[in-house]
Amino acid sequence: MATPLWKCILCPENELILKRTLACGQSFRWRETDSDVWTGVIGNRVWKLRQSQTHLYYQVFPEYSETLEQADISNVKIEKDEDGFPSIKLQNTMQETSMTLTECKQADRKFKIKVEIPDHKYEIDDKKVINKNKFRKSQHTDTAGDISDGTEKVDEEQSILRDYFQLNICLTKLYDHWSDVDPHFKEVSSKYSGIRMIRQDPVETLFSFICSSNNSIPRIIQLVDKLCSHYGEKIATVDGEDYYSFPKISAFVGDNVESNLRMLSFGYRAKYIHKSAKFILENHGKDWVNSLRQCDYQYAKQQLMKLLGVGPKIADCVCLMSLDKPGAIPVDTHVWKIAAEHYMLDLQGNKSLTDRLYKKIGKHFRDLWGEYAGWAHSVLFAADLKTITVPKDTSGSSAKATKREWPDELSKSKKFKQV
């Protein structure tokens, strides 16, 4: 597969700094794979990101199955399956792929066959594969880009990036507002600019943060990687590393899922993942988590907390980082300490973070910072951690083990192409 060209969109550093935004504990799918180059998964594609002072540069690597258009299909076999329907088998350098035919026309030693794979369509015309699949519409396509080279593919890529990083929201104006109403934020934020919330897939965010219970960021990254490699689908191999999609909810409901996850060192979180997936599918359906984007904050949070292993902090993380609830405030030991030292001195005499105190802290910050209070809280959280890093090898002992903890009683409840 040819290396994709670098492309770019206008995005100054005061609106986004990758190393701060991607490594502050809100997403666990990104690595700094080269100096100032970040590689991760958005939707079902692998992305490489880097930036200058004025632009965000990106490469996009297609899904594994999209490379079928380059396959050698000199040996095409047309067969009938056990039900008598025509099927085709392609032998290529990657794998043997069986596909069901939806249309089969043969005439004069030539044939035209339309085949369907879930979310993909291909035509095989005279033994040449033509990829008829338009790039899959992602969940990250609400925001239209205004910089384009005129191609549908680039337009969609830019739309995905703008939606993922929520670039329609002016971070500079938010920082100015928070600094005007909060002297402590003004002091801290001068050294921590460019931290913004990303808009992640709700299902991925939910199950990733179920893995976060009493865990360090490097450890969470390991567990999320295991979920993807064991229960997701391969997307692509980039620089010798295999990348996988995040699993569907249905992947977690099998009879052996909990025991398998325990063997993979998930511990008690294995039960949370398995039981939560079953509860969602049995009571709501596969689209339920995404549908919470359309609900108000308190309702969405209450619904999430019905899941095993989802307390107020995990529910607030999901609300803030994937469900379009910018006022959600996840309160852990770091945020509790920040509140007690700089905002609510009366908290210093409390030895445990009760549900009442959790709500009190969240309300205080929402009253102070306004609609995007969750964004402001994340700046102070990142500043408190000081040196968050995402290691290239998460199994190494040099990884900084930063925990986002909360009490048990709460957890229970090169050449660049500018376009």
XYZ file of C-alpha atoms in Angstrom:
419
model
C 0.000 0.000 0.000
C 1.423 3.380 -1.023
C 2.126 5.847 1.755
C -0.598 8.518 1.814
C 0.366 12.117 1.188
C 0.383 14.536 4.068
C -2.450 17.055 3.841
C -3.320 19.879 6.170
C -6.000 22.166 7.521
C -5.670 25.553 9.132
C -5.414 25.119 12.904
C -3.180 27.437 14.970
C -1.473 26.100 18.081
C -3.507 28.246 20.443
C -6.568 26.257 19.271
C -4.978 22.796 19.572
C -1.738 21.314 20.873
C -1.666 17.616 20.077
C 0.758 16.466 22.759
C -1.411 18.014 25.474
C -4.817 17.136 24.092
C -4.085 13.519 23.132
C -2.113 12.607 26.254
C -4.235 14.100 29.041
C -6.288 10.987 29.764
C -9.365 11.552 27.637
C -8.464 9.104 24.856
C -6.392 5.920 24.933
C -5.899 5.200 21.218
C -3.033 7.584 20.403
C 0.762 7.114 20.482
C 3.623 9.455 19.758
C 5.164 7.108 17.167
C 7.803 9.568 15.998
C 9.004 12.939 17.202
C 5.823 15.079 17.383
C 3.940 12.583 15.180
C 0.861 10.963 16.714
C -0.734 7.803 15.343
C -4.171 6.595 16.338
C -7.599 5.447 15.243
C -10.625 7.585 14.471
C -13.628 5.563 13.363
C -12.328 2.778 11.145
C -9.193 4.420 9.834
C -5.674 4.934 11.081
C -4.505 8.538 11.229
C -1.115 10.167 11.625
C -1.138 13.725 12.928
C 1.482 16.423 13.337
C 1.326 20.187 13.444
C 3.088 23.441 12.812
C 2.315 26.725 14.513
C -0.451 27.365 11.986
C -1.614 24.046 10.516
C -2.670 20.526 11.482
C -1.172 17.928 9.118
C -2.618 14.457 8.638
C -2.240 11.151 6.832
C -5.107 8.667 6.556
C -4.581 4.950 6.085
C -7.591 3.112 4.643
C -9.384 0.177 6.099
C -7.797 -3.215 5.530
C -10.690 -4.368 3.318
C -10.440 -1.312 1.064
C -7.135 -2.639 -0.278
C -9.068 -5.401 -2.055
C -9.249 -3.054 -5.027
C -5.552 -3.795 -5.577
C -5.974 -7.566 -5.302
C -4.809 -10.046 -7.907
C -7.928 -12.021 -8.813
C -6.660 -13.934 -11.812
C -8.149 -17.049 -10.249
C -11.829 -16.245 -9.759
C -14.109 -19.054 -8.657
C -17.877 -18.699 -8.939
C -19.672 -21.233 -6.782
C -22.997 -21.831 -5.116
C -23.306 -21.856 -1.390
C -25.200 -24.448 0.635
C -28.479 -22.613 0.015
C -27.963 -22.533 -3.740
C -27.057 -18.847 -3.991
C -24.096 -17.834 -6.185
C -20.944 -16.831 -4.358
C -17.450 -15.811 -5.321
C -14.038 -16.567 -3.876
C -11.061 -14.324 -4.536
C -7.545 -15.587 -3.952
C -5.205 -12.684 -3.359
C -1.964 -11.967 -1.570
C -3.717 -10.968 1.656
C -6.438 -13.514 2.237
C -9.075 -15.646 0.602
C -12.326 -13.722 0.773
C -15.756 -15.259 0.333
C -18.510 -12.863 -0.707
C -22.181 -13.295 -1.524
C -23.223 -12.226 -5.003
C -26.143 -9.865 -5.277
C -26.031 -9.779 -9.047
C -24.330 -12.042 -11.559
C -24.301 -11.445 -15.308
C -22.288 -13.511 -17.745
C -21.998 -13.012 -21.504
C -19.384 -13.684 -24.174
C -16.740 -14.914 -21.776
C -16.985 -11.689 -19.822
C -18.871 -11.152 -16.659
C -19.940 -8.353 -14.397
C -20.563 -9.191 -10.775
C -21.675 -6.927 -7.985
C -20.636 -8.126 -4.556
C -21.406 -6.820 -1.105
C -19.408 -6.953 2.085
C -20.959 -5.175 5.095
C -20.604 -1.431 4.392
C -18.633 -2.124 1.193
C -19.514 -2.653 -2.452
C -17.205 -3.863 -5.196
C -17.652 -4.587 -8.870
C -15.676 -7.266 -10.616
C -15.667 -6.464 -14.307
C -13.675 -8.705 -16.627
C -11.561 -9.891 -13.720
C -10.641 -6.381 -12.563
C -11.716 -5.216 -9.139
C -13.156 -1.714 -9.031
C -13.795 -0.344 -5.565
C -17.278 1.189 -5.724
C -17.398 1.813 -1.993
C -17.530 5.481 -1.121
C -15.628 6.266 2.016
C -17.744 5.190 4.963
C -19.691 7.922 6.668
C -18.253 8.293 10.131
C -19.928 9.325 13.323
C -17.570 12.299 13.189
C -19.128 14.182 10.258
C -21.393 16.804 11.756
C -19.052 19.722 11.106
C -18.292 20.663 7.527
C -14.777 21.809 6.620
C -14.175 24.995 4.665
C -10.771 24.114 3.231
C -10.835 21.581 0.411
C -9.109 20.549 -2.784
C -12.535 19.786 -4.224
C -12.489 16.019 -3.783
C -15.109 14.152 -1.798
C -12.470 12.131 0.014
C -10.538 15.145 1.291
C -13.735 16.956 2.235
C -14.776 14.016 4.378
C -11.356 13.628 5.983
C -11.354 17.272 6.994
C -14.910 16.999 8.276
C -13.925 14.027 10.438
C -10.943 15.890 11.889
C -12.907 19.072 12.533
C -15.643 17.104 14.254
C -13.249 14.943 16.276
C -11.378 17.967 17.619
C -14.525 20.129 17.673
C -12.724 22.853 15.757
C -15.965 24.757 15.275
C -15.544 25.847 18.917
C -13.107 28.728 19.427
C -10.833 27.629 22.253
C -9.093 31.014 22.491
C -12.359 32.761 23.362
C -13.123 30.133 25.990
C -9.679 30.548 27.588
C -10.211 34.325 27.646
C -13.595 33.921 29.339
C -12.313 31.457 31.943
C -9.332 33.722 32.648
C -11.626 36.725 33.136
C -13.757 34.949 35.754
C -11.045 32.862 37.417
C -7.600 34.258 38.393
C -6.270 30.773 39.198
C -7.217 29.494 35.748
C -5.551 32.549 34.195
C -2.308 31.784 36.023
C -2.278 28.069 35.176
C -3.510 28.260 31.594
C -0.672 30.510 30.459
C 1.517 27.397 30.475
C -1.115 24.954 29.266
C -2.697 26.400 26.150
C -4.232 24.350 23.359
C -6.008 21.714 25.475
C -9.429 20.953 24.075
C -11.969 18.175 24.413
C -12.212 15.675 21.586
C -15.522 14.222 20.445
C -15.100 10.462 20.602
C -17.309 7.545 19.709
C -19.707 7.027 22.676
C -19.410 3.216 22.778
C -15.623 3.345 22.667
C -15.551 6.009 25.372
C -17.924 4.097 27.650
C -16.034 0.800 27.612
C -12.626 2.493 27.668
C -13.526 4.310 30.867
C -14.951 1.155 32.408
C -11.354 -0.062 32.005
C -10.119 3.058 33.826
C -11.401 2.019 37.261
C -8.479 2.472 39.705
C -6.005 2.360 36.853
C -3.077 4.365 35.469
C -3.180 5.836 31.977
C -0.502 3.462 30.566
C -2.398 0.512 32.030
C -5.706 1.706 30.562
C -4.004 1.981 27.167
C -2.903 -1.646 27.441
C -6.410 -2.852 28.287
C -8.051 -0.853 25.491
C -5.486 -2.234 23.057
C -6.390 -5.767 24.170
C -10.110 -5.115 23.673
C -9.435 -3.941 20.130
C -6.963 -6.630 19.083
C -9.061 -9.490 20.505
C -12.591 -8.293 19.735
C -12.231 -5.616 17.046
C -11.461 -5.923 13.344
C -8.139 -5.222 11.710
C -8.022 -1.850 9.981
C -4.487 -1.590 8.618
C -0.831 -2.244 9.275
C 1.136 0.993 9.581
C 4.886 1.064 10.172
C 4.791 -2.612 11.098
C 2.046 -2.199 13.715
C -1.456 -3.642 13.350
C -4.361 -1.343 14.170
C -7.878 -2.489 15.013
C -11.322 -0.957 15.230
C -12.998 -0.649 18.592
C -15.315 -3.668 19.086
C -19.069 -3.499 18.696
C -21.138 -3.950 21.847
C -22.238 -7.373 20.613
C -18.629 -8.570 20.772
C -18.746 -8.398 24.581
C -21.877 -10.468 25.244
C -20.628 -13.988 24.480
C -20.634 -16.635 27.187
C -16.836 -16.763 27.420
C -16.138 -13.034 27.250
C -15.803 -12.453 30.995
C -13.476 -15.415 31.547
C -11.400 -14.478 28.497
C -11.034 -10.897 29.677
C -9.930 -12.096 33.095
C -7.241 -14.173 31.407
C -6.183 -10.965 29.640
C -5.681 -9.290 33.062
C -8.849 -7.160 33.143
C -9.656 -8.399 36.665
C -13.045 -7.331 38.033
C -13.467 -4.985 35.051
C -14.155 -8.076 32.900
C -17.500 -8.515 34.661
C -18.328 -4.829 34.232
C -17.679 -4.956 30.485
C -19.624 -8.159 29.925
C -22.621 -7.266 32.109
C -22.862 -3.704 30.793
C -22.854 -4.901 27.184
C -25.588 -7.454 27.893
C -27.696 -4.885 29.751
C -27.461 -2.418 26.867
C -28.439 -4.905 24.164
C -31.161 -6.609 26.205
C -32.800 -3.395 27.403
C -32.010 -0.722 24.829
C -30.252 -1.872 21.647
C -26.955 -1.199 19.933
C -27.663 2.492 19.175
C -28.679 3.444 22.705
C -25.370 4.898 23.890
C -25.141 7.142 20.822
C -28.758 8.238 21.292
C -27.847 9.793 24.643
C -26.271 12.640 22.687
C -29.815 13.872 22.081
C -30.741 13.818 25.800
C -30.039 16.411 28.455
C -26.999 16.029 30.682
C -28.643 14.831 33.891
C -30.783 12.225 32.121
C -27.848 10.867 30.130
C -25.718 10.613 33.269
C -28.455 8.843 35.234
C -28.976 6.334 32.425
C -25.265 5.519 32.206
C -25.075 4.968 35.957
C -27.529 2.079 35.625
C -24.666 0.087 34.064
C -22.553 -2.137 36.289
C -19.263 -0.450 37.100
C -20.360 3.007 35.977
C -20.393 5.523 38.809
C -20.756 9.306 38.571
C -17.152 9.888 37.518
C -17.179 7.440 34.603
C -20.618 8.668 33.564
C -19.345 12.253 33.548
C -16.299 11.231 31.475
C -18.561 9.643 28.872
C -20.901 12.650 28.888
C -18.056 15.154 28.502
C -15.869 13.290 26.033
C -18.436 11.742 23.702
C -22.034 12.791 24.404
C -21.817 16.550 23.758
C -22.243 17.525 27.415
C -19.517 20.184 27.833
C -20.653 21.068 31.346
C -20.000 17.595 32.758
C -17.290 17.633 35.452
C -15.602 14.279 36.220
C -14.410 14.609 39.822
C -11.519 12.384 40.875
C -8.793 12.841 43.479
C -6.947 15.366 41.288
C -10.010 17.552 40.775
C -10.992 17.202 44.439
C -7.517 18.414 45.452
C -7.664 21.344 43.008
C -11.060 22.375 44.333
C -9.973 22.124 47.977
C -6.718 24.050 47.487
C -7.882 26.864 45.200
C -11.672 27.174 45.150
C -13.531 25.544 48.053
C -11.336 25.741 51.130
C -14.047 24.202 53.283
C -13.387 20.873 51.528
C -9.996 20.511 53.194
C -11.529 19.000 56.317
C -13.254 16.198 54.411
C -11.536 12.828 54.355
C -13.666 11.173 51.683
C -15.347 12.278 48.483
C -19.001 11.578 49.118
C -21.750 11.809 46.542
C -22.868 15.098 48.126
C -19.379 16.614 47.800
C -19.068 15.293 44.239
C -22.202 17.174 43.220
C -21.139 20.272 45.141
C -17.782 20.470 43.345
C -19.379 20.019 39.936
C -21.970 22.725 40.609
C -19.317 25.154 41.841
C -17.279 24.839 38.662
C -20.319 25.022 36.386
C -21.440 28.208 38.137
C -17.937 29.658 37.798
C -16.909 28.663 34.284
C -20.249 28.362 32.512
C -21.458 26.137 29.690
C -18.037 24.662 28.828
C -16.985 24.052 32.423
C -15.899 20.501 31.608
C -13.379 21.839 29.113
C -11.932 24.261 31.680
C -11.702 21.520 34.293
C -9.646 19.393 31.883
C -7.067 22.165 31.501
C -6.537 22.276 35.267
C -6.513 18.482 35.451
C -3.775 18.280 32.792
C -1.788 20.993 34.547
C -2.020 19.112 37.840
C -0.578 15.992 36.234
C 2.354 18.085 34.997
C 4.098 15.476 32.834
C 1.564 13.198 31.196
C 3.209 11.108 28.511
C 1.891 8.369 26.266
C 4.710 5.808 25.958
C 5.632 4.197 22.668
C 5.836 0.867 24.497
C 3.202 0.782 27.238
C 4.756 -2.349 28.731
C 7.917 -0.456 29.627
C 8.667 0.494 33.206
C 9.429 4.114 32.280
C 5.791 5.001 31.684
C 4.479 7.535 34.147
C 1.719 5.826 36.123
C -0.805 8.600 36.597
C -4.095 7.496 38.073
C -7.490 9.061 37.677
C -8.807 7.644 40.938
C -11.982 8.036 42.957
C -13.264 6.384 46.135
C -14.737 2.885 46.000
C -18.148 4.008 47.148
C -18.469 6.234 44.092
C -17.073 3.723 41.632
C -19.558 1.196 42.775
C -22.434 3.553 42.504
C 8.039 14.991 4.765
C 6.391 16.564 1.477
C 3.286 18.235 2.468
C 0.231 18.841 0.365
C -1.824 21.784 1.575
C -5.510 21.616 0.664
